[in-house]
Coordinates of C-alpha atoms in Angstrom, one line a residue:
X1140 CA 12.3 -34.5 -6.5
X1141 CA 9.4 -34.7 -8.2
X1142 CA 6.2 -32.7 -7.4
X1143 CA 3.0 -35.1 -6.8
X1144 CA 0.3 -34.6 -9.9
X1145 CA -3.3 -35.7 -8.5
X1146 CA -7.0 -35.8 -9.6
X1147 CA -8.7 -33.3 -7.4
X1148 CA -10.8 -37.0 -6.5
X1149 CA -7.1 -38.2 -5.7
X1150 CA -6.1 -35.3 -3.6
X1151 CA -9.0 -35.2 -1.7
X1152 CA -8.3 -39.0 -0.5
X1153 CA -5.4 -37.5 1.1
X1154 CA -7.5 -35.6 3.7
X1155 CA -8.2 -37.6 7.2
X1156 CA -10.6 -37.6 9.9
X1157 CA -9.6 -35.0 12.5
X1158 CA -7.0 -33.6 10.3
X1159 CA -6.3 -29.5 11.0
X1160 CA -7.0 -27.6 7.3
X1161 CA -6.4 -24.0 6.3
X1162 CA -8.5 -22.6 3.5
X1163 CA -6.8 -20.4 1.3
X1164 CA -8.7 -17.6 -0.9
X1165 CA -10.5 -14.7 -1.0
X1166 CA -14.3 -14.7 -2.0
X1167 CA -14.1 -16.4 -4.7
X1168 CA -9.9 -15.4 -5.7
X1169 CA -7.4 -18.4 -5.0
X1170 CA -9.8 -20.8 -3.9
X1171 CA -9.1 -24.6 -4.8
X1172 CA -12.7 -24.7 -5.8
X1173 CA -12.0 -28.5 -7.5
X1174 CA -10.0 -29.9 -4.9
X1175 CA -12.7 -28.8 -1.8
X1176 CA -15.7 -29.9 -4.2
X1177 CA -13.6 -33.2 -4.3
X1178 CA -13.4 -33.3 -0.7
X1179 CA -17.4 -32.6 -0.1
X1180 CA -18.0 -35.4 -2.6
X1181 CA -15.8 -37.6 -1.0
X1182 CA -17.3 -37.3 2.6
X1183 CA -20.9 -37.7 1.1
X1184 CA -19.9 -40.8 -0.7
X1185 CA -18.0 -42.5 2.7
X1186 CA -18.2 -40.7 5.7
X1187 CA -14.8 -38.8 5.6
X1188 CA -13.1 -37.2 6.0
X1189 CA -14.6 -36.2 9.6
X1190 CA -14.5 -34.1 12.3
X1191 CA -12.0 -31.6 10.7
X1192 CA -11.0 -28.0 11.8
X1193 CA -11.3 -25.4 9.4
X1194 CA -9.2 -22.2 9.0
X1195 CA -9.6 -19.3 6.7
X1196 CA -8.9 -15.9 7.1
X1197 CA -11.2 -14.2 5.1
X1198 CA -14.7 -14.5 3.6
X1199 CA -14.6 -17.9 0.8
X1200 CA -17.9 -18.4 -1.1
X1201 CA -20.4 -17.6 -2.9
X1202 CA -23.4 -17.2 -0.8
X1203 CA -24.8 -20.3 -1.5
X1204 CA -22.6 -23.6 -2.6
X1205 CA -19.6 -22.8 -3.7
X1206 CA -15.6 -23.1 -1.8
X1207 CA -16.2 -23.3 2.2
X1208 CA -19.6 -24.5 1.8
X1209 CA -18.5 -27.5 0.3
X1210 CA -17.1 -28.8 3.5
X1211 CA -20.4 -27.7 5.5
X1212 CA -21.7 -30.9 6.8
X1213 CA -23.0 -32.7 9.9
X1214 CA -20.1 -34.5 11.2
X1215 CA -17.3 -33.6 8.8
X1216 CA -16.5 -30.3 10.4
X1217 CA -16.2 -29.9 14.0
X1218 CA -14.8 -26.7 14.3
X1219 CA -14.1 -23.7 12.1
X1220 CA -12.2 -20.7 12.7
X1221 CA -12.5 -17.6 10.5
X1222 CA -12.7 -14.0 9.2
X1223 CA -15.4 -14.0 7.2
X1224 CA -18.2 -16.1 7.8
X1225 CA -20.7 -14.1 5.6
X1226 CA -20.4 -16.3 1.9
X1227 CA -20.7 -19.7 4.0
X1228 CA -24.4 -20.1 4.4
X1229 CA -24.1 -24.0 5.4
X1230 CA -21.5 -23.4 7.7
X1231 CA -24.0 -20.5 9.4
X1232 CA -26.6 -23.4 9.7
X1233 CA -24.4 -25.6 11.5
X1234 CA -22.8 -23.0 14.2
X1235 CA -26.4 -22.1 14.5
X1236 CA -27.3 -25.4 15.0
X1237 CA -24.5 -26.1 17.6
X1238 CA -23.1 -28.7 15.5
X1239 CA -19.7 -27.3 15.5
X1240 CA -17.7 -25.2 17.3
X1241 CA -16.7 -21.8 15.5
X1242 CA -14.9 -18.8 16.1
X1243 CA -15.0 -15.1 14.0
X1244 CA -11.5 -13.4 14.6
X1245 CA -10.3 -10.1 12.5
X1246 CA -9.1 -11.4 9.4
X1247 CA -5.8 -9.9 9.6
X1248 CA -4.7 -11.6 12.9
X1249 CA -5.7 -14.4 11.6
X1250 CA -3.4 -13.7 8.1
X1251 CA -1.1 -13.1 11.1
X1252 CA -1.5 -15.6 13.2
X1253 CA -0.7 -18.2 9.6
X1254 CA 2.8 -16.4 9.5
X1255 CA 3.8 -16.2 12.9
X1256 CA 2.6 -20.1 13.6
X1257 CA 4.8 -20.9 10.8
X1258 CA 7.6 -19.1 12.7
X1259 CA 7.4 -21.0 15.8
X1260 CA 5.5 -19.0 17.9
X1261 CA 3.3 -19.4 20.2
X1262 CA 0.6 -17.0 19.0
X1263 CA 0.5 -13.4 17.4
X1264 CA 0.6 -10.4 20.1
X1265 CA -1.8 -7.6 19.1
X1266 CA -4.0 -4.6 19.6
X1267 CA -6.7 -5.5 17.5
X1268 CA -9.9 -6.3 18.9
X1269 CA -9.7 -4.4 22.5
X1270 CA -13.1 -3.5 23.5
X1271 CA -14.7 -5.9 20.6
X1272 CA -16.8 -8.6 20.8
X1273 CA -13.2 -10.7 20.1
X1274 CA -12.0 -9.3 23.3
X1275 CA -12.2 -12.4 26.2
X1276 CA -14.0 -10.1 28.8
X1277 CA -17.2 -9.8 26.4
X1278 CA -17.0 -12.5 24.2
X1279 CA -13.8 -13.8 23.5
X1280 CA -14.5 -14.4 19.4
X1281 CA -17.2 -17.0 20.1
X1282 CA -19.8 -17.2 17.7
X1283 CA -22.1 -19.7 19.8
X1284 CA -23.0 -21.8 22.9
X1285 CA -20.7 -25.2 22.1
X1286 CA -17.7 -23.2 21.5
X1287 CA -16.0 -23.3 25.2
X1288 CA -12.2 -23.0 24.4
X1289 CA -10.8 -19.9 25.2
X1290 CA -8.1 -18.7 22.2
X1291 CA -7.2 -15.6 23.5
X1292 CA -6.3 -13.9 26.3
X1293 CA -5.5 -9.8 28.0
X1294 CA -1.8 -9.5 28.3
X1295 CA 0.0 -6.4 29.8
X1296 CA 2.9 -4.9 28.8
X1297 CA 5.1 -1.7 30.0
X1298 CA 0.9 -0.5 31.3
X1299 CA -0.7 -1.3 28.0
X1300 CA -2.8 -3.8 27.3
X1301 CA -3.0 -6.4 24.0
X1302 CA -4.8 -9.4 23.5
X1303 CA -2.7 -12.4 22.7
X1304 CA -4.4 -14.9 20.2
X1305 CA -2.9 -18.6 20.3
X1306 CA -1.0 -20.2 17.6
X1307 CA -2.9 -22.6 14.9
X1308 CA -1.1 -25.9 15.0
X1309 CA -3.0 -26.8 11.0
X1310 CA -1.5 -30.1 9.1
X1311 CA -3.2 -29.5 5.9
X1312 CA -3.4 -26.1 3.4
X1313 CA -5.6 -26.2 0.5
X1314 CA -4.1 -23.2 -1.7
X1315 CA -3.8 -22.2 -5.7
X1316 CA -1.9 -20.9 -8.2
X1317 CA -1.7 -20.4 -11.6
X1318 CA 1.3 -22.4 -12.4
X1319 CA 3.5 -25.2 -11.6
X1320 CA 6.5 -27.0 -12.4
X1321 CA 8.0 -30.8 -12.0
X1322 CA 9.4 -29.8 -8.7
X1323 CA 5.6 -27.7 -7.3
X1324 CA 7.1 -24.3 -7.4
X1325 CA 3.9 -21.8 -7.6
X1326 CA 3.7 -18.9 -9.8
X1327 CA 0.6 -16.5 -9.7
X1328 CA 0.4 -14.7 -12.9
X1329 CA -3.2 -15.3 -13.3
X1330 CA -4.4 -15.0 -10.0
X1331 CA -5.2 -11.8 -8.3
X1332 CA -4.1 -12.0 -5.2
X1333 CA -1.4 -13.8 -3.3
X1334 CA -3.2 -13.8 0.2
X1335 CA -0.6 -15.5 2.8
X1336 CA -0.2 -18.8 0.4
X1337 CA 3.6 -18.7 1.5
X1338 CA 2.7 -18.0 5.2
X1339 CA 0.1 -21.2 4.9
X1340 CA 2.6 -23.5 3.2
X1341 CA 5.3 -23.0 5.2
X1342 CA 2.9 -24.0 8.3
X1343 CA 1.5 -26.7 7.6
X1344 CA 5.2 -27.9 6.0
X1345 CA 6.8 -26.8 9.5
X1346 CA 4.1 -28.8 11.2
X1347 CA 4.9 -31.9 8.8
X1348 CA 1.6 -31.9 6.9
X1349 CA 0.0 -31.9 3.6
X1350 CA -0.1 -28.8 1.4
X1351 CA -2.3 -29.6 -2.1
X1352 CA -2.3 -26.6 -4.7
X1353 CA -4.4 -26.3 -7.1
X1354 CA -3.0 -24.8 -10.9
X1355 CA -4.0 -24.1 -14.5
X1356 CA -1.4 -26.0 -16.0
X1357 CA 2.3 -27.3 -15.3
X1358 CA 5.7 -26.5 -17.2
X1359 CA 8.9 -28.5 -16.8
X1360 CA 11.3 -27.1 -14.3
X1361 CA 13.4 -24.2 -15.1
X1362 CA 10.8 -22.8 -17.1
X1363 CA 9.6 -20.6 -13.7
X1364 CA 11.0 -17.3 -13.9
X1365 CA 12.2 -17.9 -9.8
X1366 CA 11.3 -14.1 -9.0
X1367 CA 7.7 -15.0 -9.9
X1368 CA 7.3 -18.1 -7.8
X1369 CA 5.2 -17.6 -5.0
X1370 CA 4.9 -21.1 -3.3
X1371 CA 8.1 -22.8 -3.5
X1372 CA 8.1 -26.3 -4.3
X1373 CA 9.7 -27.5 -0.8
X1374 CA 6.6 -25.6 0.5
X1375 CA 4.3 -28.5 -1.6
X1376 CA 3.3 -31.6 -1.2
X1377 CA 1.1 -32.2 -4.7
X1378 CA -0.2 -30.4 -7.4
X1379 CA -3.9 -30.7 -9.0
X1380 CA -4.4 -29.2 -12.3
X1381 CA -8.2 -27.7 -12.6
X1382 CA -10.0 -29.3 -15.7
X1383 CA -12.2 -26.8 -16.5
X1384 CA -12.7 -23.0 -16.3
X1385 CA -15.2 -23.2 -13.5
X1386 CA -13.2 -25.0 -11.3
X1387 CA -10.8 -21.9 -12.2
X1388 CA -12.6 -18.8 -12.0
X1389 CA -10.3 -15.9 -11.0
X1390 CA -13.5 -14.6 -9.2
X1391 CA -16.5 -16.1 -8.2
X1392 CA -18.0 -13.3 -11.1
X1393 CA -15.4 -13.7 -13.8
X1394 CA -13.2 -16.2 -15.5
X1395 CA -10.3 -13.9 -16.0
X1396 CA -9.9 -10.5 -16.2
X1397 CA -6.7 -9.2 -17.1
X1398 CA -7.2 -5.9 -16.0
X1399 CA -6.6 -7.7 -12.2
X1400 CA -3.3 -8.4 -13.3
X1401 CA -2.1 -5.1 -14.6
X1402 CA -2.7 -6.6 -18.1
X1403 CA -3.9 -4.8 -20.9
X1404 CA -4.3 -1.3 -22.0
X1405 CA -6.4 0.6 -19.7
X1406 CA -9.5 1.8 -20.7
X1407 CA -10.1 6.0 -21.6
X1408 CA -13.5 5.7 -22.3
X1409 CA -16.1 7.2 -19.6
X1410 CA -17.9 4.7 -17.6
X1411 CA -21.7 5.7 -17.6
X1412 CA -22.5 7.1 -14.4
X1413 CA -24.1 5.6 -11.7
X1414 CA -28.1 6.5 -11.2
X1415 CA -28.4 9.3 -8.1
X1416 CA -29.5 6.1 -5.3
X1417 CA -28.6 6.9 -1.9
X1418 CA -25.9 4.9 -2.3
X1419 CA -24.5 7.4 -4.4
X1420 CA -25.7 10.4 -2.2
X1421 CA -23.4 8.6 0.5
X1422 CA -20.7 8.1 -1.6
X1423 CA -20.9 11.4 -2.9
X1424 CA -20.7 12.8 0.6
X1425 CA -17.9 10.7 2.1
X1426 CA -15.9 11.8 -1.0
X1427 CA -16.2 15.3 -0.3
X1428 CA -13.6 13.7 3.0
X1429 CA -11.2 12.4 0.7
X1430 CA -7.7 14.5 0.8
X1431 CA -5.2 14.6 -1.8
X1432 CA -2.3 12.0 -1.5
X1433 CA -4.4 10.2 1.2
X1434 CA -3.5 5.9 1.5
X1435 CA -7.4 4.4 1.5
X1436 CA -9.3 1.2 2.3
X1437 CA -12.9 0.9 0.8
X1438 CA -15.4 -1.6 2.1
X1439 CA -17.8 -3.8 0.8
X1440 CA -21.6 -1.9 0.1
X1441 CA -22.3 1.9 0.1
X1442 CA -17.9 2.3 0.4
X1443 CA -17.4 0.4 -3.0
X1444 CA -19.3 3.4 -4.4
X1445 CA -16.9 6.5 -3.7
X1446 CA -14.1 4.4 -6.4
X1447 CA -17.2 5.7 -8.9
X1448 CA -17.7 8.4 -8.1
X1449 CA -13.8 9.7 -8.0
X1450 CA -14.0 8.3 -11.9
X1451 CA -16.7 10.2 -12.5
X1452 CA -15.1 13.4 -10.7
X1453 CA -11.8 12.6 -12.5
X1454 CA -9.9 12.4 -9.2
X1455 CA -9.4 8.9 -8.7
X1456 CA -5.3 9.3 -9.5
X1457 CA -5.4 11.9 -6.8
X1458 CA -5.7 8.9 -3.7
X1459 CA -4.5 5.8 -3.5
X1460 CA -6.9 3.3 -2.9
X1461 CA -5.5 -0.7 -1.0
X1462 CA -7.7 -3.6 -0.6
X1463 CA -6.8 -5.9 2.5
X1464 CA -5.8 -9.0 0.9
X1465 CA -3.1 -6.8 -1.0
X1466 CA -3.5 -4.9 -3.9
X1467 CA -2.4 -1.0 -4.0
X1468 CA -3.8 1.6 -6.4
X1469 CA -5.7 1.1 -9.3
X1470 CA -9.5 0.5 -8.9
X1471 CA -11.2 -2.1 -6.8
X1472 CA -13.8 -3.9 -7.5
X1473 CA -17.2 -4.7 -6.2
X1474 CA -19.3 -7.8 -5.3
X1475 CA -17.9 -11.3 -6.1
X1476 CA -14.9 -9.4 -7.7
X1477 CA -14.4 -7.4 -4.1
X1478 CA -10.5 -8.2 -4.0
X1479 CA -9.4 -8.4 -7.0
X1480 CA -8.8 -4.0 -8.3
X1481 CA -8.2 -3.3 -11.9
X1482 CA -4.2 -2.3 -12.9
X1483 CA -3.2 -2.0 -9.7
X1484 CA 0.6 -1.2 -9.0
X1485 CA 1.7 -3.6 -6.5
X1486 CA -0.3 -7.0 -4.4
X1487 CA 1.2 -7.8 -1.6
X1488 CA 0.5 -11.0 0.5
X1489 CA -2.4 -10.7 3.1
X1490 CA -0.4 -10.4 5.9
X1491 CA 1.7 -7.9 5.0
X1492 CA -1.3 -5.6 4.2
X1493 CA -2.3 -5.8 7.5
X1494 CA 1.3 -5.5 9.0
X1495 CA 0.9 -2.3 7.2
X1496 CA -2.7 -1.2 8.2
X1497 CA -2.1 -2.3 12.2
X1498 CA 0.6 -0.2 12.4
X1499 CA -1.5 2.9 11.6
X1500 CA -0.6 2.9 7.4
X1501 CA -4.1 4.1 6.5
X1502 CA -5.1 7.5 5.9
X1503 CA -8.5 7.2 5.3
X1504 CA -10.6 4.5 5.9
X1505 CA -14.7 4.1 4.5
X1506 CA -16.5 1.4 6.3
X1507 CA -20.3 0.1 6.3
X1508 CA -22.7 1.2 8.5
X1509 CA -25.1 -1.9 9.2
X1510 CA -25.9 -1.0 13.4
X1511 CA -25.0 1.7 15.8
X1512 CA -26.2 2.6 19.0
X1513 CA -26.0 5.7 21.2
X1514 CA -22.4 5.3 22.2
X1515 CA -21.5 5.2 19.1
X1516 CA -20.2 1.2 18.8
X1517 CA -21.3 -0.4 15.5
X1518 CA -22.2 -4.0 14.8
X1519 CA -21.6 -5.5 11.3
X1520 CA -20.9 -9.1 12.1
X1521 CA -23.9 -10.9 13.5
X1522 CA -27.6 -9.8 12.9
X1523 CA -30.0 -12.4 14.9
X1524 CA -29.3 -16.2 13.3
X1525 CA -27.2 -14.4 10.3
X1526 CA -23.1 -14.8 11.2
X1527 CA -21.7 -12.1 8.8
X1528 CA -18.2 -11.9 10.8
X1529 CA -15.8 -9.1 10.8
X1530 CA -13.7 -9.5 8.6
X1531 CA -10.8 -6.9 8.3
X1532 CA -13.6 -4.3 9.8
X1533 CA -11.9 -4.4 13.0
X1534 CA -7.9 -4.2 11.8
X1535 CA -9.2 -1.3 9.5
X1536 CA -11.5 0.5 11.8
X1537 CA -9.1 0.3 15.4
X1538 CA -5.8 1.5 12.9
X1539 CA -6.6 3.9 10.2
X1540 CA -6.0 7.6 11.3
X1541 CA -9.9 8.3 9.7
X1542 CA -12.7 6.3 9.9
X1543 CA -15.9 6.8 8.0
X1544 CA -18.8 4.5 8.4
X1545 CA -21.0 4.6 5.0
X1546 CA -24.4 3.0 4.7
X1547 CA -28.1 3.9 4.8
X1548 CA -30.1 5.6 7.5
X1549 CA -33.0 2.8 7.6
X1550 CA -32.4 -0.9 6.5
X1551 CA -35.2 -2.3 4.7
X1552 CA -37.4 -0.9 1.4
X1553 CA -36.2 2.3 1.6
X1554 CA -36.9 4.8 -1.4
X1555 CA -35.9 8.0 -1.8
X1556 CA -35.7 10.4 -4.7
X1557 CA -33.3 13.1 -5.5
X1558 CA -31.7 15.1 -8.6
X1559 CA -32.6 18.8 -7.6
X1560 CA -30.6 19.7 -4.7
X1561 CA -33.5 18.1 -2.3
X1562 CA -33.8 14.6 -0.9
X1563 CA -37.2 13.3 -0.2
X1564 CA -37.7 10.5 1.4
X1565 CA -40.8 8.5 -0.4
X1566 CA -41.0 5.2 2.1
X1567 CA -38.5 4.5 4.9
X1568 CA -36.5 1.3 5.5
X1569 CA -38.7 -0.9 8.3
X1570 CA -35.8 -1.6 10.2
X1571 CA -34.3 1.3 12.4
X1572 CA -29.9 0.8 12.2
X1573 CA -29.5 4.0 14.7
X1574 CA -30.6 1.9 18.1
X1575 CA -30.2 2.0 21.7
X1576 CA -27.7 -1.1 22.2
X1577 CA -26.1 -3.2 19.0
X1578 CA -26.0 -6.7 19.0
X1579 CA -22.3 -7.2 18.7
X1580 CA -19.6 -4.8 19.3
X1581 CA -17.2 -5.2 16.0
X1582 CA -16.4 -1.2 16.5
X1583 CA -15.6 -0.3 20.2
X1584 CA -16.3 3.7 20.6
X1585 CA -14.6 3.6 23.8
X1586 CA -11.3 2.2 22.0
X1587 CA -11.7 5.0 19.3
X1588 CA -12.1 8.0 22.2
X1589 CA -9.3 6.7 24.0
X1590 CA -7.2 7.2 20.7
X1591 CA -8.4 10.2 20.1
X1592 CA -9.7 8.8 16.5
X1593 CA -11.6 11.2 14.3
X1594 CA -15.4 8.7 13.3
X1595 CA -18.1 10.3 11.3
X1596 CA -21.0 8.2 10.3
X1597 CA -22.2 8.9 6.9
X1598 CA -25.4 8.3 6.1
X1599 CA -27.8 9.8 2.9
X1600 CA -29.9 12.3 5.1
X1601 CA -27.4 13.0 8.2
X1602 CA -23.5 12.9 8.9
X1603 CA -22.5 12.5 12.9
X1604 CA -19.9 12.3 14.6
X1605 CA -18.3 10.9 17.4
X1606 CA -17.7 12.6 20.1
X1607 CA -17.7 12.1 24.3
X1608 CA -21.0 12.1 25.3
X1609 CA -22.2 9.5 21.8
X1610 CA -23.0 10.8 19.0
X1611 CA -23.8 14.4 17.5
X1612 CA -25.4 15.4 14.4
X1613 CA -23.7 17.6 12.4
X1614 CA -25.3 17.8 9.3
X1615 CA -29.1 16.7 7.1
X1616 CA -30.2 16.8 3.8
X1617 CA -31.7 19.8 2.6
X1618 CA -35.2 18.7 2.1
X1619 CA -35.2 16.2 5.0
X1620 CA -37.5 16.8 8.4
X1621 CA -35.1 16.6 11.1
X1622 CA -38.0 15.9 13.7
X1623 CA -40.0 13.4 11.0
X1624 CA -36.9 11.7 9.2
X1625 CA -34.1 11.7 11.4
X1626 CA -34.8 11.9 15.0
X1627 CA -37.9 10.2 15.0
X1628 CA -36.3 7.2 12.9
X1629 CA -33.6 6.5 15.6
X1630 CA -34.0 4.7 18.8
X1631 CA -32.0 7.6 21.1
X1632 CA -31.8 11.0 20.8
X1633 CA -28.4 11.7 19.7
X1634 CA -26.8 15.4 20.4
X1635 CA -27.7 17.9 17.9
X1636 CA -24.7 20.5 17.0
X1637 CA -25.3 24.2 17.8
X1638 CA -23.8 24.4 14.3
X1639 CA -26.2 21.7 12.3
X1640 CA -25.3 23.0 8.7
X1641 CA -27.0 21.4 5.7
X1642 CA -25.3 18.8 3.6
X1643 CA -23.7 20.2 0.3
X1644 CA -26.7 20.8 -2.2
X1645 CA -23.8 19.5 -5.0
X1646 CA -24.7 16.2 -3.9
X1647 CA -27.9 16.1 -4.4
X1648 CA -27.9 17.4 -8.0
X1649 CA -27.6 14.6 -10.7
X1650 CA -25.0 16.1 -12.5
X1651 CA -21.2 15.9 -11.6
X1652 CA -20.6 17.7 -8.5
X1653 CA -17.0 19.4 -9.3
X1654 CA -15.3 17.7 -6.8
X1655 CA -11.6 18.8 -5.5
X1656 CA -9.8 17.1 -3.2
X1657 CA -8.4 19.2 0.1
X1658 CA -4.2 18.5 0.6
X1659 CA -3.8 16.5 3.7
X1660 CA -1.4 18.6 5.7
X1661 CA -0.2 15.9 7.8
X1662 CA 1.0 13.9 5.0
X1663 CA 3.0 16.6 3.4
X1664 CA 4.5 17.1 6.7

């Protein structure tokens, strides 16, 4: 049988009012861009389709119009359920609005939660998000006042408790690839991720829906090498081919880099190094953490920094860095292009990254640091009006054997200046992130204590860490006031170590600090 080709204006037609859609993609990686534009247009032009129910796993967007936020409008969407809800600005206004229903689950469960709906279950069993704002005794994953459904629930089993998130019950999947042939079997040579494609497809086919992938271009069949098909064509329904480049940007940044395929020959030149910011003081200081051998995750922000800063030390071969949706080693990359890592040596689907990070498969884990309070919870998914969601924060943060949260002391115009082996601080950030309660709980200190997890928060003129009573401080900046720039910034006094040492002076001197990495004793073992 033949594979359906459509217009993107065509495929969109086949979307109805009420219909159930996942959203495949990551940022701006694998997202139909063409087809959902189509589908925006489409409702603006007639009214439908309407009152759909949006899924997506992680963060789709741009920050402004492009992928989810093409769907964003009074009366076409009446519920959403995601990840990431930080790159969909219009969709914000209308949970904010109460004009749909939403809810902000860990991106991994809901990866998960694609695959084992496919399966025939009735939801996905898991530890993730005890003690969070996800969990149904403080907020159940509800992001505002119309959403009343509850979606999961506290099950017990042999004395431990889990939450248990429902099954998704989706009749449409909006996915791409890079290929297809007469018979819609998907390869993904361009693209650089896979993200849980197959786990969406099979869905929404199990469920007797509609799954539309978008490609580059077709082939006839048995032109596929069938190792390299990722979506097979039973999975399929039709196939749009993008007409332009835009419409099929391997990141919301580039066209196409090869590099995010492991194609090419990888550059020996040396990068020019980053300007001594406190982002690079933090980076700088969370590297000196790193241990030889040690499996990573870095996160979007202050994390994405320490990847330069192990080029610039010449240790970067010594660890090996994974991004969540799936690619291991190489070097990730940062903003729009967060995802996609240059020569990596495997990608793996979504869901099996977080298979792999749930059960305990990180090492070493570098978070940001947006909000933390005197217990030592963080918040880094809602701020006031702004829904950022969690992302894979809380799969990374509850299961990696170290956690390091990474940002700046103060939010705001901060300024500092450095170079010498001091820090001054020239103006401070208006907005105090060390306060007595956070808004949201999207890191749950009490889970961590009860695991007996090692946390240090990292920050460019004090390190704590977490301990019983909250949090102590361990280290500050040479040059830094602890009364004047530390305590005084914070909203709590926080314990202050018998031992307070200063940070390393290497850090603060704008030249290469001479970094080695420590053997991680535990992994050898």
């Amino acid at each position: 049988m033949q594979v359906q080709v459509l217009s993107a204006k065509q495929a969109a037609a086949l979307i109805g009012d009420e219909d159930k859609v996942i959203l495949g993609g990551f940022i701006g990686a694998v997202v139909p861009e063409a087809v959902e534009r189509a589908i925006g247009e489409r409702f603006l032009e007639t009214g439908h389709p309407a009152n759909l129910e949006l899924y997506f796993s992680a963060g789709q967007g741009d920050g402004k119009t492009k992928a989810n936020n093409h769907l964003a409008h009074p009366g076409m969407v009446k519920m959403a359920l995601g990840g990431h809800w930080g790159l969909i600005p219009r969709l914000q206004h209308l949970a904010n609005n109460e004009q749909i229903a939403g809810y902000n689950f860990p991106q991994g469960v809901i990866a998960q939660l694609f695959r084992d709906s496919a399966a025939g279950k009735p939801g996905t069993l898991s530890h993730v998000g005890l003690g969070t704002f996800v969990d149904p005794r403080v907020e159940g994953g509800k992001i505002n006042k119309s959403t009343t459904q509850d979606r999961v629930s506290v099950l017990e089993i042999k004395g431990k408790e889990y939450l248990f998130y429902d099954r998704l019950d989706a009749n449409v999947a909006l996915l791409r690839g890079t290929t297809a042939d007469e018979s819609g079997n998907i390869t993904m040579e361009d693209e650089c991720l896979f993200c849980e494609n197959l786990a969406a497809a099979q869905l929404v086919t199990n469920m007797g829906g509609t799954v539309i992938v978008q490609v580059k271009r077709m082939v006839k069949n048995g032109e596929l090498d069938p190792q390299q098909v990722r979506i097979p064509g039973i999975f399929v329904n039709a196939v749009v081919i993008a007409e332009t480049e835009e419409d099929h940007m391997q990141t919301f940044a580039e066209v196409m880099n090869h590099e995010y395929c492991g194609r090419g020959q990888q550059q020996q030149t040396k990068k020019t190094s980053r300007v001594l910011d406190a982002k690079k003081i933090i980076a700088r200081r969370a590297a000196l953490e790193l241990t030889q051998g040690a499996v990573l995750n870095y996160g979007i922000g202050a994390p994405e920094v320490i990847a330069e800063v192990t080029d610039e030390e010449g240790v970067t071969e010594l660890v090996k860095a994974t991004v969540e949706p799936g690619a291991i080693g190489g070097t990730p990359a940062g903003g729009l292009s967060f995802g996609a890592t240059a020569f990596p040596e495997a990608i793996i689907t979504q869901d099996q990254m977080f298979d792999f990070y749930d059960g305990g498969g990180i090492d070493q884990a570098f978070l940001g640091l947006a909000e933390c309070d005197q217990k030592g919870d963080l918040n880094v998914s809602k701020f006031g009006p702004k829904i950022a969601g969690c992302g894979g924060f809380i799969n990374i943060t509850q299961n990696a054997k170290q956690v390091f949260f990474c940002g700046t002391f103060t939010a705001g115009k901060l300024q500092i200046s450095s170079g010498d082996g001091q820090l001054t601080i020239i103006e401070d950030g208006h907005i105090r992130k060390f306060i007595n309660q956070v808004q949201q709980i999207t890191f749950s200190s009490d889970t961590a204590r009860a695991n007996h997890k090692p946390v240090l928060y990292i920050t460019e003129r004090a390190v704590f860490r977490l301990v019983d009573a909250g949090l102590e401080l361990i280290e500050i900046a040479p040059g830094i006031d602890l009364a004047r720039d530390v305590l005084d910034q914070m909203e709590f006094m926080p314990l202050i170590s018998d031992q307070l040492k200063m940070m390393d002076e290497r850090i603060f001197i704008d030249k290469p600090m001479g970094l080695t990495l420590a053997h991680s004793t535990e992994r050898a073992a």
